[in-house]
Coordinates of C-alpha atoms in Angstrom, one line a residue:
Chain A
X1352 CA 5.9 16.4 1.1
X1353 CA 3.9 15.9 -1.7
X1354 CA 5.2 14.0 -4.5
X1355 CA 2.3 14.2 -6.7
X1356 CA 0.0 17.3 -6.6
X1357 CA -3.6 17.5 -8.0
X1358 CA -5.0 21.0 -8.5
X1359 CA -8.0 21.8 -8.4
X1360 CA -8.5 20.8 -4.6
X1361 CA -12.2 21.3 -4.7
X1362 CA -14.3 22.7 -7.5
X1363 CA -18.3 23.3 -8.2
X1364 CA -19.6 23.8 -11.3
X1365 CA -22.9 24.3 -13.1
X1366 CA -24.4 21.1 -15.0
X1367 CA -23.5 20.6 -18.2
X1368 CA -20.0 22.3 -18.2
X1369 CA -16.6 20.6 -18.4
X1370 CA -14.1 20.6 -15.5
X1371 CA -10.4 19.4 -15.8
X1372 CA -8.2 18.6 -13.0
X1373 CA -4.3 18.2 -13.4
X1374 CA -2.1 15.8 -11.7
X1375 CA 1.3 16.5 -11.5
X1376 CA 4.5 14.2 -10.2
X1377 CA 6.7 16.8 -8.8
X1378 CA 10.2 15.7 -8.5
X1379 CA 9.8 12.2 -10.6
X1380 CA 9.3 11.5 -14.1
X1381 CA 6.1 9.4 -14.5
X1382 CA 5.3 7.9 -17.8
X1383 CA 2.5 6.4 -16.7
X1384 CA -0.3 7.7 -14.1
X1385 CA -3.4 6.1 -13.0
X1386 CA -7.2 7.9 -11.9
X1387 CA -9.1 7.0 -9.4
X1388 CA -12.6 7.9 -8.6
X1389 CA -14.3 7.5 -4.8
X1390 CA -17.6 8.1 -3.9
X1391 CA -18.6 8.9 -0.3
X1392 CA -18.1 5.9 2.4
X1393 CA -16.7 3.6 -0.5
X1394 CA -13.4 2.5 -1.9
X1395 CA -11.4 3.9 -4.7
X1396 CA -12.5 3.1 -8.3
X1397 CA -9.5 2.8 -10.8
X1398 CA -11.0 4.8 -13.8
X1399 CA -7.9 4.4 -16.4
X1400 CA -4.4 4.5 -16.8
X1401 CA -2.8 7.5 -18.3
X1402 CA -0.1 6.4 -20.8
X1403 CA 2.6 9.4 -21.9
X1404 CA 2.7 10.1 -25.3
X1405 CA 0.1 7.8 -25.8
X1406 CA -4.2 6.8 -25.5
X1407 CA -5.3 6.5 -22.3
X1408 CA -6.4 2.7 -21.5
X1409 CA -10.7 3.0 -19.5
X1410 CA -11.7 0.3 -17.1
X1411 CA -14.5 -1.2 -18.3
X1412 CA -17.8 0.7 -17.8
X1413 CA -16.0 4.0 -17.8
X1414 CA -17.1 6.4 -21.0
X1415 CA -13.8 7.5 -22.3
X1416 CA -15.4 10.3 -24.3
X1417 CA -17.1 11.6 -20.9
X1418 CA -13.7 11.5 -19.3
X1419 CA -10.8 12.5 -21.3
X1420 CA -7.5 12.4 -20.1
X1421 CA -4.3 13.7 -21.6
X1422 CA -1.0 12.9 -20.4
X1423 CA 0.8 15.1 -22.5
X1424 CA 4.0 15.6 -20.8
X1425 CA 6.5 13.2 -18.3
X1426 CA 5.2 15.2 -15.2
X1427 CA 1.3 16.3 -16.0
X1428 CA -1.5 14.1 -16.7
X1429 CA -5.0 16.0 -16.9
X1430 CA -8.7 14.4 -16.8
X1431 CA -11.3 16.6 -18.3
X1432 CA -15.1 15.6 -16.8
X1433 CA -17.0 16.9 -19.7
X1434 CA -20.6 17.8 -19.5
X1435 CA -20.5 17.4 -15.9
X1436 CA -23.4 16.2 -14.0
X1437 CA -24.7 15.4 -10.8
X1438 CA -24.0 12.1 -10.8
X1439 CA -20.1 12.8 -11.8
X1440 CA -20.1 14.3 -8.3
X1441 CA -17.1 12.7 -6.9
X1442 CA -13.6 12.5 -5.1
X1443 CA -11.2 12.2 -8.0
X1444 CA -7.4 11.1 -7.7
X1445 CA -4.8 10.9 -9.5
X1446 CA -1.5 8.5 -8.6
X1447 CA 2.0 8.0 -9.9
X1448 CA 4.7 5.6 -9.4
X1449 CA 8.5 6.6 -9.3
X1450 CA 10.6 4.2 -10.8
X1451 CA 10.2 1.7 -13.8
X1452 CA 8.5 -1.9 -13.2
X1453 CA 4.8 -2.7 -11.5
X1454 CA 6.8 -3.9 -8.2
X1455 CA 9.3 -1.1 -7.7
X1456 CA 8.4 1.3 -5.2
X1457 CA 5.3 2.8 -4.0
X1458 CA 2.2 4.5 -5.7
X1459 CA 2.1 7.9 -4.7
X1460 CA -1.3 9.9 -4.5
X1461 CA -2.6 13.0 -5.0
X1462 CA -4.7 15.1 -2.7
X1463 CA -7.8 14.5 -4.6
X1464 CA -10.1 16.5 -6.3
X1465 CA -13.4 17.4 -4.7
X1466 CA -16.0 18.0 -8.1
X1467 CA -19.4 19.3 -7.0
X1468 CA -21.5 19.3 -9.7
X1469 CA -24.6 21.5 -9.2
Chain B
X666 CA -9.7 -9.8 -10.2
X667 CA -7.1 -9.6 -7.6
X668 CA -9.2 -9.9 -4.8
X669 CA -8.5 -9.6 -1.3
X670 CA -10.2 -9.9 2.2
X671 CA -10.2 -7.9 4.8
X672 CA -12.6 -7.3 8.3
X673 CA -15.1 -4.2 7.7
X674 CA -13.7 -2.4 10.9
X675 CA -11.4 -2.8 14.0
X676 CA -11.3 -1.0 16.9
X677 CA -8.2 -0.1 18.8
X678 CA -6.8 1.2 22.1
X679 CA -4.4 4.1 22.2
X680 CA -0.7 3.1 22.6
X681 CA -1.6 -0.7 22.1
X682 CA -0.4 -2.6 18.8
X683 CA -2.9 -3.1 16.2
X684 CA -2.9 -6.3 14.0
X685 CA -4.9 -5.8 10.7
X686 CA -5.1 -9.2 9.1
X687 CA -5.8 -9.8 5.0
X688 CA -6.1 -12.6 3.1
X689 CA -5.3 -12.7 -0.7
X690 CA -5.6 -16.4 -1.6
X691 CA -5.9 -15.7 -5.2
X692 CA -1.9 -14.3 -5.6
X693 CA 0.3 -15.4 -7.5
X694 CA 4.0 -16.1 -6.8
X695 CA 5.7 -13.0 -8.3
X696 CA 2.7 -10.4 -7.0
X697 CA 3.9 -7.7 -4.2
X698 CA 1.4 -7.7 -1.5
X699 CA 0.4 -3.7 -0.8
X700 CA -0.8 -1.6 2.0
X701 CA -1.8 1.9 1.9
X702 CA -4.0 3.8 4.6
X703 CA -6.4 6.7 3.9
X704 CA -7.4 9.6 6.3
X705 CA -10.6 11.3 5.4
X706 CA -10.7 13.8 2.6
X707 CA -7.0 12.4 1.6
X708 CA -5.4 10.7 -1.3
X709 CA -4.5 7.4 0.3
X710 CA -0.8 7.1 1.8
X711 CA 1.9 4.2 1.2
X712 CA 2.5 2.2 4.3
X713 CA 4.6 -0.5 3.6
X714 CA 5.1 -3.5 1.2
X715 CA 6.2 -6.9 0.5
X716 CA 6.9 -9.9 -1.6
X717 CA 7.8 -12.9 0.8
X718 CA 10.1 -12.0 4.0
X719 CA 8.5 -10.0 6.7
X720 CA 9.2 -6.1 6.3
X721 CA 9.8 -3.1 8.8
X722 CA 9.4 0.5 8.1
X723 CA 9.6 3.4 10.6
X724 CA 5.5 2.9 9.9
X725 CA 5.0 -0.5 10.2
X726 CA 5.4 -4.3 9.8
X727 CA 4.3 -7.1 7.3
X728 CA 4.5 -10.3 8.0
X729 CA 3.6 -12.6 5.8
X730 CA 2.2 -15.9 5.7
X731 CA 4.8 -19.2 4.4
X732 CA 2.3 -19.6 1.6
X733 CA 1.2 -16.1 0.9
X734 CA -2.0 -16.3 0.8
X735 CA -2.5 -14.0 3.9
X736 CA -0.5 -11.2 5.5
X737 CA -0.9 -9.2 8.4
X738 CA -0.1 -5.4 9.1
X739 CA 1.2 -4.7 12.1
X740 CA 1.1 -1.2 14.1
X741 CA 3.3 -1.5 16.8
X742 CA 1.6 1.4 19.2
X743 CA -1.4 3.0 17.8
X744 CA -1.6 6.8 18.0
X745 CA -5.1 8.8 17.2
X746 CA -3.4 9.7 13.7
X747 CA -3.6 6.0 12.5
X748 CA -7.6 6.0 12.5
X749 CA -8.1 5.3 9.0
X750 CA -8.9 3.1 6.5
X751 CA -6.1 0.7 5.6
X752 CA -6.5 -1.2 2.2
X753 CA -4.1 -4.3 1.5
X754 CA -3.6 -5.0 -2.3
X755 CA -2.1 -7.7 -4.3
X756 CA -0.8 -6.6 -7.8
X757 CA -1.1 -8.5 -10.4
X758 CA -2.8 -5.8 -13.0
X759 CA 0.1 -5.1 -14.8
X760 CA 1.4 -2.2 -12.1
X761 CA -2.2 -0.7 -11.6
X762 CA -3.3 -1.0 -7.7
X763 CA -7.2 -2.6 -7.5
X764 CA -8.7 -1.4 -4.1
X765 CA -10.8 -3.6 -2.1
X766 CA -13.2 -2.5 0.6
X767 CA -10.3 -1.9 3.3
X768 CA -10.8 -2.2 7.4
X769 CA -11.7 1.1 8.8
X770 CA -9.5 1.1 12.1
X771 CA -10.7 3.3 14.8
X772 CA -8.7 4.4 17.6
X773 CA -9.6 5.4 21.3
X774 CA -7.8 7.5 23.5

């Protein structure tokens, strides 16, 4: 079964509103989670690294004030798309690794959240 | 960047083996090689990973070249459910995985 869960799986919102996407690790604690975005027919693009108890680390070109990340507990990270516009419509995917160390074990991905901004 | 090179697409027949190649010439000595696959409208799924030795699990085998500059993911008997985009990644970014374009595998009945 799923070990990383995202909610909602689909969301439609009006332009200018904010949308929050949750990412939970179900049976393990994750001090670090990763947020990706994927446009149709393209690969996953890493947006940011979510760090429990501290600020997220954003990849170059990703606006931190646009994509707010909060990692308030060891099992939950949230991504808030603020003042969404149609160009923010995308498939957002989170992931977390069970265990310590960058090479130990697989990275578990959520089911993804499809955002459509009208 | 941790860059890998894969063919854009490959075709296979059902029940036949599939060999998916990947070049990772910039890999460093401590980077693992990871393979993930993604079905349409789903998050990626772990397939296999390795460092130097060949690896086997219930899903696939991973053959790693001696110089580690390339690897091959082997699906021993392709099924229709194996149709997906397969991503080869080597991790030199402190734990975060940077995805390339991947190989879209289609499986014909």
